[in-house]
Amino acid sequence: MSDMEERTFVAVKPDGVQRGLVGEVIRRIEARGLKLIALKFVQLPLEVALSHYCEHEGKPFFDDLVKYITSGPIVTMAFQGKHAVLIARSVIGATNPVQAAMGTIRGDFAAEIGRNLVHGADSVENAKREISLHFKDSELITTWHHTGEQWIFGS
Ligand code: IDP
Ligand code: MG
């Protein structure tokens, strides 16, 4: 796999949808040069939410987290590009919006850890797991040519 084929999974959570921030989230990630390869508007079934957040099972906030992510429709996306995981995480900002830097999505728009607007996979391995949980292989469209890529990544 080439560096440029690294993938990440991002979701606009129910509060982000309700607050009209879908376009803002997509815009900021697109602007960093990542290539969109999948996108859906979906209300997560409980079993998908449980699987998505399985690493947090047993933590005190787990039940609230599952209620939150299933409380309304979300936008799920996959992006591809060099350092896709780290780039998306840096655009999103720290988990607790109180600590998130200004200029990040959470730092600019959120105030509560339990309402932090966006999800971004935290590793290449988790991104793979999350992309395959939320998308069928046939829903990933990687064949299109991102014309800005050579100017953004220099390759
Ligand atoms: P991340 O979304 O920045 O990767 P994680 O630690 O993976 O953060 O936690 C997943 C989600 O669980 C967070 O985005 C947030 O919505 C929620 N969460 C994490 N820690 C807490 C907490 O201490 N209280 C309430 N919700 C939390
Ligand atoms: Mg996480």
Short mmCIF file of N, CA and C and ligand atoms in Angstrom, two decimals:
data_model
loop_
_atom_site.label_atom_id
_atom_site.label_comp_id
_atom_site.label_asym_id
_atom_site.label_seq_id
_atom_site.Cartn_x
_atom_site.Cartn_y
_atom_site.Cartn_z
N MET A 1 0.85 -1.20 0.00
CA MET A 1 0.00 0.00 0.00
C MET A 1 0.88 1.25 0.00
N SER A 2 0.60 2.20 -0.89
CA SER A 2 1.40 3.42 -0.91
C SER A 2 0.93 4.35 0.21
N ASP A 3 1.82 5.29 0.59
CA ASP A 3 1.46 6.27 1.63
C ASP A 3 0.14 6.96 1.33
N MET A 4 -0.06 7.22 0.04
CA MET A 4 -1.24 7.99 -0.39
C MET A 4 -2.54 7.20 -0.22
N GLU A 5 -2.42 5.90 0.08
CA GLU A 5 -3.62 5.07 0.21
C GLU A 5 -4.08 4.89 1.66
N GLU A 6 -3.42 5.60 2.58
CA GLU A 6 -3.90 5.53 3.97
C GLU A 6 -5.34 6.05 4.03
N ARG A 7 -6.16 5.36 4.82
CA ARG A 7 -7.57 5.74 4.90
C ARG A 7 -7.98 6.07 6.33
N THR A 8 -8.99 6.94 6.45
CA THR A 8 -9.55 7.18 7.77
C THR A 8 -11.06 7.22 7.70
N PHE A 9 -11.67 7.04 8.87
CA PHE A 9 -13.12 7.09 8.99
C PHE A 9 -13.49 8.31 9.84
N VAL A 10 -14.44 9.10 9.35
CA VAL A 10 -14.89 10.30 10.06
C VAL A 10 -16.42 10.28 10.09
N ALA A 11 -17.01 10.75 11.19
CA ALA A 11 -18.47 10.88 11.23
C ALA A 11 -18.85 12.21 11.87
N VAL A 12 -19.86 12.86 11.29
CA VAL A 12 -20.49 14.02 11.94
C VAL A 12 -21.57 13.44 12.85
N LYS A 13 -21.44 13.65 14.15
CA LYS A 13 -22.34 13.06 15.14
C LYS A 13 -23.70 13.78 15.11
N PRO A 14 -24.71 13.25 15.83
CA PRO A 14 -26.07 13.84 15.74
C PRO A 14 -26.11 15.34 16.06
N ASP A 15 -25.30 15.80 17.01
CA ASP A 15 -25.31 17.24 17.34
C ASP A 15 -24.74 18.07 16.20
N GLY A 16 -23.77 17.53 15.49
CA GLY A 16 -23.20 18.23 14.34
C GLY A 16 -24.22 18.37 13.22
N VAL A 17 -25.02 17.31 13.02
CA VAL A 17 -26.08 17.38 12.00
C VAL A 17 -27.13 18.41 12.43
N GLN A 18 -27.58 18.31 13.69
CA GLN A 18 -28.63 19.23 14.17
C GLN A 18 -28.18 20.68 14.11
N ARG A 19 -26.90 20.92 14.32
CA ARG A 19 -26.40 22.30 14.34
C ARG A 19 -25.96 22.81 12.97
N GLY A 20 -26.21 22.02 11.95
CA GLY A 20 -25.92 22.48 10.58
C GLY A 20 -24.44 22.56 10.27
N LEU A 21 -23.66 21.66 10.90
CA LEU A 21 -22.21 21.72 10.71
C LEU A 21 -21.66 20.65 9.77
N VAL A 22 -22.55 19.95 9.06
CA VAL A 22 -22.08 18.90 8.15
C VAL A 22 -21.12 19.48 7.11
N GLY A 23 -21.56 20.55 6.47
CA GLY A 23 -20.74 21.16 5.41
C GLY A 23 -19.41 21.66 5.95
N GLU A 24 -19.44 22.25 7.14
CA GLU A 24 -18.23 22.79 7.77
C GLU A 24 -17.20 21.67 8.01
N VAL A 25 -17.67 20.54 8.49
CA VAL A 25 -16.75 19.41 8.76
C VAL A 25 -16.14 18.91 7.45
N ILE A 26 -16.99 18.70 6.47
CA ILE A 26 -16.49 18.19 5.19
C ILE A 26 -15.52 19.21 4.57
N ARG A 27 -15.90 20.48 4.62
CA ARG A 27 -15.07 21.53 4.03
C ARG A 27 -13.66 21.54 4.62
N ARG A 28 -13.60 21.45 5.95
CA ARG A 28 -12.28 21.53 6.60
C ARG A 28 -11.40 20.34 6.25
N ILE A 29 -12.00 19.17 6.11
CA ILE A 29 -11.18 17.99 5.79
C ILE A 29 -10.80 18.02 4.30
N GLU A 30 -11.75 18.38 3.48
CA GLU A 30 -11.43 18.53 2.04
C GLU A 30 -10.30 19.54 1.83
N ALA A 31 -10.38 20.64 2.60
CA ALA A 31 -9.40 21.72 2.42
C ALA A 31 -7.97 21.27 2.74
N ARG A 32 -7.83 20.25 3.60
CA ARG A 32 -6.50 19.72 3.91
C ARG A 32 -5.99 18.78 2.82
N GLY A 33 -6.86 18.46 1.85
CA GLY A 33 -6.40 17.70 0.69
C GLY A 33 -6.76 16.23 0.69
N LEU A 34 -7.47 15.76 1.74
CA LEU A 34 -7.84 14.34 1.73
C LEU A 34 -8.92 14.09 0.68
N LYS A 35 -8.86 12.92 0.12
CA LYS A 35 -9.79 12.55 -0.96
C LYS A 35 -10.99 11.80 -0.38
N LEU A 36 -12.19 12.30 -0.65
CA LEU A 36 -13.41 11.63 -0.18
C LEU A 36 -13.61 10.35 -0.96
N ILE A 37 -13.77 9.22 -0.25
CA ILE A 37 -14.00 7.96 -0.99
C ILE A 37 -15.33 7.29 -0.62
N ALA A 38 -16.02 7.82 0.39
CA ALA A 38 -17.35 7.28 0.73
C ALA A 38 -18.07 8.26 1.64
N LEU A 39 -19.41 8.29 1.52
CA LEU A 39 -20.20 9.21 2.35
C LEU A 39 -21.65 8.70 2.42
N LYS A 40 -22.21 8.74 3.64
CA LYS A 40 -23.60 8.29 3.84
C LYS A 40 -24.27 9.11 4.93
N PHE A 41 -25.59 9.29 4.81
CA PHE A 41 -26.40 9.91 5.86
C PHE A 41 -27.23 8.78 6.46
N VAL A 42 -27.03 8.51 7.74
CA VAL A 42 -27.59 7.28 8.30
C VAL A 42 -27.91 7.44 9.78
N GLN A 43 -28.94 6.76 10.24
CA GLN A 43 -29.18 6.66 11.69
C GLN A 43 -28.68 5.29 12.11
N LEU A 44 -27.70 5.26 13.00
CA LEU A 44 -27.03 3.99 13.32
C LEU A 44 -27.95 3.04 14.08
N PRO A 45 -28.09 1.82 13.61
CA PRO A 45 -28.75 0.78 14.42
C PRO A 45 -27.93 0.55 15.69
N LEU A 46 -28.61 0.18 16.77
CA LEU A 46 -27.94 0.00 18.06
C LEU A 46 -26.72 -0.93 17.94
N GLU A 47 -26.88 -2.03 17.22
CA GLU A 47 -25.78 -3.02 17.18
C GLU A 47 -24.54 -2.45 16.46
N VAL A 48 -24.77 -1.57 15.50
CA VAL A 48 -23.62 -0.95 14.81
C VAL A 48 -22.92 0.04 15.75
N ALA A 49 -23.74 0.79 16.52
CA ALA A 49 -23.16 1.74 17.49
C ALA A 49 -22.34 1.00 18.55
N LEU A 50 -22.87 -0.11 19.03
CA LEU A 50 -22.16 -0.89 20.06
C LEU A 50 -20.83 -1.40 19.51
N SER A 51 -20.86 -1.85 18.27
CA SER A 51 -19.65 -2.36 17.65
C SER A 51 -18.65 -1.23 17.36
N HIS A 52 -19.17 -0.11 16.89
CA HIS A 52 -18.31 1.04 16.58
C HIS A 52 -17.51 1.45 17.82
N TYR A 53 -18.19 1.51 18.97
CA TYR A 53 -17.54 2.00 20.20
C TYR A 53 -17.15 0.85 21.14
N CYS A 54 -16.91 -0.35 20.61
CA CYS A 54 -16.65 -1.52 21.47
C CYS A 54 -15.48 -1.31 22.42
N GLU A 55 -14.48 -0.51 22.00
CA GLU A 55 -13.31 -0.33 22.87
C GLU A 55 -13.67 0.43 24.15
N HIS A 56 -14.83 1.09 24.18
CA HIS A 56 -15.22 1.87 25.37
C HIS A 56 -16.22 1.13 26.25
N GLU A 57 -16.58 -0.10 25.86
CA GLU A 57 -17.54 -0.87 26.65
C GLU A 57 -17.05 -1.00 28.09
N GLY A 58 -17.95 -0.79 29.04
CA GLY A 58 -17.57 -0.90 30.46
C GLY A 58 -17.15 0.43 31.07
N LYS A 59 -16.87 1.43 30.26
CA LYS A 59 -16.49 2.74 30.82
C LYS A 59 -17.75 3.46 31.32
N PRO A 60 -17.60 4.37 32.30
CA PRO A 60 -18.78 5.02 32.88
C PRO A 60 -19.63 5.78 31.86
N PHE A 61 -19.01 6.29 30.79
CA PHE A 61 -19.77 7.10 29.83
C PHE A 61 -20.33 6.28 28.67
N PHE A 62 -20.11 4.95 28.69
CA PHE A 62 -20.46 4.13 27.53
C PHE A 62 -21.95 4.19 27.16
N ASP A 63 -22.83 4.02 28.15
CA ASP A 63 -24.27 4.00 27.85
C ASP A 63 -24.73 5.34 27.25
N ASP A 64 -24.25 6.44 27.86
CA ASP A 64 -24.60 7.76 27.34
C ASP A 64 -24.05 7.96 25.93
N LEU A 65 -22.85 7.45 25.69
CA LEU A 65 -22.21 7.58 24.38
C LEU A 65 -23.03 6.87 23.30
N VAL A 66 -23.50 5.67 23.63
CA VAL A 66 -24.29 4.90 22.66
C VAL A 66 -25.64 5.60 22.41
N LYS A 67 -26.25 6.12 23.49
CA LYS A 67 -27.51 6.88 23.33
C LYS A 67 -27.29 8.09 22.44
N TYR A 68 -26.19 8.79 22.69
CA TYR A 68 -25.85 10.01 21.93
C TYR A 68 -25.67 9.68 20.44
N ILE A 69 -24.89 8.70 20.12
CA ILE A 69 -24.55 8.45 18.71
C ILE A 69 -25.74 7.86 17.94
N THR A 70 -26.72 7.28 18.71
CA THR A 70 -27.92 6.73 18.03
C THR A 70 -29.11 7.69 18.14
N SER A 71 -28.90 8.90 18.68
CA SER A 71 -30.02 9.79 18.97
C SER A 71 -30.57 10.53 17.74
N GLY A 72 -29.87 10.45 16.64
CA GLY A 72 -30.33 11.11 15.42
C GLY A 72 -29.42 10.71 14.27
N PRO A 73 -29.72 11.18 13.08
CA PRO A 73 -28.90 10.80 11.94
C PRO A 73 -27.47 11.35 12.04
N ILE A 74 -26.56 10.63 11.46
CA ILE A 74 -25.16 11.06 11.40
C ILE A 74 -24.68 10.97 9.95
N VAL A 75 -23.55 11.61 9.68
CA VAL A 75 -22.94 11.50 8.35
C VAL A 75 -21.64 10.73 8.50
N THR A 76 -21.55 9.60 7.81
CA THR A 76 -20.34 8.78 7.88
C THR A 76 -19.53 8.97 6.61
N MET A 77 -18.21 9.01 6.77
CA MET A 77 -17.34 9.28 5.62
C MET A 77 -16.04 8.49 5.72
N ALA A 78 -15.48 8.20 4.57
CA ALA A 78 -14.11 7.68 4.52
C ALA A 78 -13.30 8.61 3.63
N PHE A 79 -12.08 8.89 4.07
CA PHE A 79 -11.16 9.74 3.32
C PHE A 79 -9.86 9.00 3.12
N GLN A 80 -9.16 9.37 2.08
CA GLN A 80 -7.89 8.71 1.75
C GLN A 80 -6.83 9.77 1.47
N GLY A 81 -5.60 9.47 1.87
CA GLY A 81 -4.48 10.36 1.58
C GLY A 81 -3.34 10.11 2.55
N LYS A 82 -2.17 10.66 2.25
CA LYS A 82 -1.01 10.50 3.12
C LYS A 82 -1.32 11.06 4.51
N HIS A 83 -1.07 10.27 5.56
CA HIS A 83 -1.34 10.67 6.95
C HIS A 83 -2.82 11.01 7.19
N ALA A 84 -3.71 10.31 6.47
CA ALA A 84 -5.15 10.62 6.58
C ALA A 84 -5.65 10.58 8.02
N VAL A 85 -5.20 9.58 8.80
CA VAL A 85 -5.70 9.45 10.18
C VAL A 85 -5.30 10.66 11.00
N LEU A 86 -4.01 11.01 10.97
CA LEU A 86 -3.52 12.13 11.78
C LEU A 86 -4.07 13.47 11.31
N ILE A 87 -4.18 13.63 10.01
CA ILE A 87 -4.72 14.89 9.48
C ILE A 87 -6.16 15.09 9.95
N ALA A 88 -6.99 14.06 9.81
CA ALA A 88 -8.38 14.21 10.24
C ALA A 88 -8.46 14.47 11.75
N ARG A 89 -7.65 13.75 12.53
CA ARG A 89 -7.67 13.97 13.99
C ARG A 89 -7.23 15.40 14.33
N SER A 90 -6.28 15.93 13.59
CA SER A 90 -5.83 17.29 13.91
C SER A 90 -6.85 18.34 13.49
N VAL A 91 -7.60 18.07 12.43
CA VAL A 91 -8.68 18.98 12.04
C VAL A 91 -9.80 18.94 13.10
N ILE A 92 -10.05 17.75 13.65
CA ILE A 92 -11.15 17.58 14.62
C ILE A 92 -10.79 18.17 15.99
N GLY A 93 -9.58 17.94 16.47
CA GLY A 93 -9.15 18.49 17.76
C GLY A 93 -9.32 17.51 18.92
N ALA A 94 -8.88 17.94 20.10
CA ALA A 94 -8.87 17.07 21.28
C ALA A 94 -10.27 16.61 21.67
N THR A 95 -10.34 15.42 22.27
CA THR A 95 -11.62 14.80 22.64
C THR A 95 -12.47 15.75 23.49
N ASN A 96 -11.85 16.36 24.50
CA ASN A 96 -12.58 17.30 25.34
C ASN A 96 -12.50 18.71 24.73
N PRO A 97 -13.61 19.23 24.25
CA PRO A 97 -13.59 20.53 23.57
C PRO A 97 -12.98 21.65 24.41
N VAL A 98 -13.03 21.50 25.74
CA VAL A 98 -12.44 22.51 26.61
C VAL A 98 -10.93 22.60 26.37
N GLN A 99 -10.35 21.45 26.01
CA GLN A 99 -8.90 21.41 25.76
C GLN A 99 -8.55 21.51 24.27
N ALA A 100 -9.56 21.52 23.42
CA ALA A 100 -9.28 21.53 21.98
C ALA A 100 -8.82 22.92 21.54
N ALA A 101 -7.79 22.95 20.72
CA ALA A 101 -7.24 24.23 20.25
C ALA A 101 -8.24 24.95 19.36
N MET A 102 -8.22 26.29 19.42
CA MET A 102 -8.99 27.07 18.46
C MET A 102 -8.47 26.74 17.07
N GLY A 103 -9.37 26.76 16.12
CA GLY A 103 -8.96 26.38 14.76
C GLY A 103 -9.27 24.93 14.47
N THR A 104 -9.55 24.14 15.53
CA THR A 104 -10.03 22.77 15.31
C THR A 104 -11.56 22.82 15.37
N ILE A 105 -12.20 21.80 14.83
CA ILE A 105 -13.67 21.80 14.82
C ILE A 105 -14.21 21.83 16.24
N ARG A 106 -13.67 20.94 17.10
CA ARG A 106 -14.18 20.92 18.48
C ARG A 106 -13.82 22.22 19.22
N GLY A 107 -12.64 22.76 18.97
CA GLY A 107 -12.21 24.00 19.63
C GLY A 107 -13.01 25.21 19.17
N ASP A 108 -13.53 25.15 17.98
CA ASP A 108 -14.30 26.30 17.45
C ASP A 108 -15.80 26.20 17.71
N PHE A 109 -16.33 24.97 17.83
CA PHE A 109 -17.79 24.83 17.85
C PHE A 109 -18.36 24.08 19.05
N ALA A 110 -17.52 23.41 19.85
CA ALA A 110 -18.07 22.54 20.90
C ALA A 110 -17.62 23.00 22.28
N ALA A 111 -18.33 22.53 23.32
CA ALA A 111 -18.03 22.93 24.70
C ALA A 111 -18.04 21.75 25.68
N GLU A 112 -18.61 20.60 25.28
CA GLU A 112 -18.83 19.47 26.19
C GLU A 112 -18.24 18.21 25.60
N ILE A 113 -17.57 17.42 26.44
CA ILE A 113 -16.98 16.16 25.94
C ILE A 113 -18.07 15.22 25.41
N GLY A 114 -19.26 15.28 26.01
CA GLY A 114 -20.34 14.40 25.58
C GLY A 114 -21.12 14.94 24.39
N ARG A 115 -20.70 16.08 23.86
CA ARG A 115 -21.34 16.67 22.66
C ARG A 115 -20.22 17.28 21.81
N ASN A 116 -19.32 16.42 21.34
CA ASN A 116 -18.12 16.95 20.68
C ASN A 116 -18.15 16.83 19.14
N LEU A 117 -19.34 16.69 18.61
CA LEU A 117 -19.65 16.95 17.19
C LEU A 117 -19.15 15.97 16.14
N VAL A 118 -17.93 15.48 16.32
CA VAL A 118 -17.30 14.71 15.24
C VAL A 118 -16.57 13.50 15.80
N HIS A 119 -16.53 12.45 15.02
CA HIS A 119 -15.69 11.29 15.33
C HIS A 119 -14.60 11.17 14.27
N GLY A 120 -13.41 10.81 14.71
CA GLY A 120 -12.34 10.48 13.75
C GLY A 120 -11.58 9.27 14.25
N ALA A 121 -11.35 8.30 13.40
CA ALA A 121 -10.59 7.09 13.79
C ALA A 121 -9.23 7.51 14.35
N ASP A 122 -8.76 6.77 15.37
CA ASP A 122 -7.52 7.18 16.05
C ASP A 122 -6.28 6.42 15.59
N SER A 123 -6.43 5.45 14.70
CA SER A 123 -5.27 4.71 14.19
C SER A 123 -5.65 4.11 12.84
N VAL A 124 -4.62 3.71 12.10
CA VAL A 124 -4.87 3.09 10.79
C VAL A 124 -5.67 1.80 10.97
N GLU A 125 -5.35 1.05 12.02
CA GLU A 125 -6.05 -0.22 12.28
C GLU A 125 -7.52 0.02 12.60
N ASN A 126 -7.80 0.99 13.50
CA ASN A 126 -9.19 1.29 13.84
C ASN A 126 -9.93 1.86 12.64
N ALA A 127 -9.24 2.64 11.82
CA ALA A 127 -9.88 3.18 10.61
C ALA A 127 -10.35 2.04 9.71
N LYS A 128 -9.51 1.02 9.56
CA LYS A 128 -9.89 -0.14 8.71
C LYS A 128 -11.12 -0.82 9.28
N ARG A 129 -11.11 -1.03 10.58
CA ARG A 129 -12.23 -1.71 11.25
C ARG A 129 -13.51 -0.87 11.08
N GLU A 130 -13.40 0.42 11.29
CA GLU A 130 -14.58 1.29 11.23
C GLU A 130 -15.10 1.42 9.79
N ILE A 131 -14.21 1.56 8.84
CA ILE A 131 -14.65 1.66 7.43
C ILE A 131 -15.39 0.38 7.04
N SER A 132 -14.88 -0.77 7.46
CA SER A 132 -15.55 -2.00 7.04
C SER A 132 -16.85 -2.23 7.83
N LEU A 133 -16.96 -1.62 9.03
CA LEU A 133 -18.22 -1.71 9.77
C LEU A 133 -19.31 -0.85 9.11
N HIS A 134 -18.93 0.32 8.60
CA HIS A 134 -19.93 1.28 8.11
C HIS A 134 -20.14 1.24 6.59
N PHE A 135 -19.20 0.66 5.85
CA PHE A 135 -19.33 0.65 4.38
C PHE A 135 -19.06 -0.74 3.82
N LYS A 136 -19.82 -1.06 2.78
CA LYS A 136 -19.48 -2.25 2.00
C LYS A 136 -18.32 -1.87 1.08
N ASP A 137 -17.52 -2.84 0.68
CA ASP A 137 -16.41 -2.56 -0.25
C ASP A 137 -16.90 -1.81 -1.49
N SER A 138 -18.10 -2.21 -1.96
CA SER A 138 -18.63 -1.61 -3.19
C SER A 138 -19.02 -0.14 -3.01
N GLU A 139 -19.10 0.32 -1.76
CA GLU A 139 -19.45 1.73 -1.51
C GLU A 139 -18.21 2.63 -1.45
N LEU A 140 -17.03 2.05 -1.50
CA LEU A 140 -15.79 2.84 -1.48
C LEU A 140 -15.39 3.14 -2.91
N ILE A 141 -15.35 4.42 -3.24
CA ILE A 141 -15.02 4.80 -4.62
C ILE A 141 -13.66 5.47 -4.63
N THR A 142 -12.66 4.69 -5.00
CA THR A 142 -11.27 5.16 -4.92
C THR A 142 -10.69 5.48 -6.29
N THR A 143 -11.45 5.20 -7.33
CA THR A 143 -10.88 5.28 -8.68
C THR A 143 -10.83 6.71 -9.24
N TRP A 144 -11.55 7.63 -8.60
CA TRP A 144 -11.56 8.99 -9.17
C TRP A 144 -10.22 9.69 -8.89
N HIS A 145 -9.86 10.59 -9.79
CA HIS A 145 -8.59 11.29 -9.67
C HIS A 145 -8.80 12.63 -8.98
N HIS A 146 -8.12 12.82 -7.87
CA HIS A 146 -8.22 14.07 -7.11
C HIS A 146 -7.19 15.03 -7.70
N THR A 147 -7.68 16.00 -8.48
CA THR A 147 -6.74 16.81 -9.28
C THR A 147 -5.83 17.72 -8.43
N GLY A 148 -6.29 18.06 -7.21
CA GLY A 148 -5.46 18.92 -6.36
C GLY A 148 -4.32 18.19 -5.68
N GLU A 149 -4.40 16.87 -5.70
CA GLU A 149 -3.50 16.04 -4.88
C GLU A 149 -2.02 16.32 -5.10
N GLN A 150 -1.62 16.44 -6.36
CA GLN A 150 -0.18 16.60 -6.62
C GLN A 150 0.33 17.93 -6.08
N TRP A 151 -0.58 18.92 -5.99
CA TRP A 151 -0.17 20.23 -5.49
C TRP A 151 -0.16 20.26 -3.96
N ILE A 152 -1.01 19.45 -3.34
CA ILE A 152 -1.09 19.43 -1.88
C ILE A 152 -0.05 18.49 -1.29
N PHE A 153 0.12 17.33 -1.90
CA PHE A 153 1.05 16.32 -1.34
C PHE A 153 2.40 16.31 -2.06
N GLY A 154 2.49 17.00 -3.17
CA GLY A 154 3.75 17.06 -3.89
C GLY A 154 4.13 15.75 -4.56
N SER A 155 3.14 14.90 -4.78
CA SER A 155 3.46 13.61 -5.44
C SER A 155 2.33 13.20 -6.36
P1 IDP B 1 -12.28 10.53 20.45
O1 IDP B 1 -13.68 10.68 19.90
O2 IDP B 1 -11.55 11.84 20.49
O3 IDP B 1 -11.48 9.44 19.76
P2 IDP B 1 -12.55 8.66 22.67
O4 IDP B 1 -11.68 8.64 23.88
O5 IDP B 1 -12.37 7.56 21.67
O6 IDP B 1 -12.42 10.09 21.98
O7 IDP B 1 -14.05 8.65 23.18
C1 IDP B 1 -15.10 8.40 22.27
C2 IDP B 1 -16.21 9.39 22.54
O8 IDP B 1 -16.76 9.13 23.82
C3 IDP B 1 -15.77 10.87 22.61
O9 IDP B 1 -15.67 11.48 21.34
C4 IDP B 1 -16.89 11.47 23.44
O10 IDP B 1 -18.07 11.67 22.64
C5 IDP B 1 -17.18 10.35 24.42
N1 IDP B 1 -16.43 10.48 25.67
C6 IDP B 1 -15.12 10.19 25.88
N2 IDP B 1 -14.75 10.43 27.15
C7 IDP B 1 -15.89 10.87 27.77
C8 IDP B 1 -16.17 11.28 29.11
O11 IDP B 1 -15.31 11.28 29.99
N3 IDP B 1 -17.45 11.67 29.36
C9 IDP B 1 -18.43 11.68 28.41
N4 IDP B 1 -18.21 11.30 27.14
C10 IDP B 1 -16.95 10.91 26.82
MG MG B 2 -11.81 7.41 19.70
#
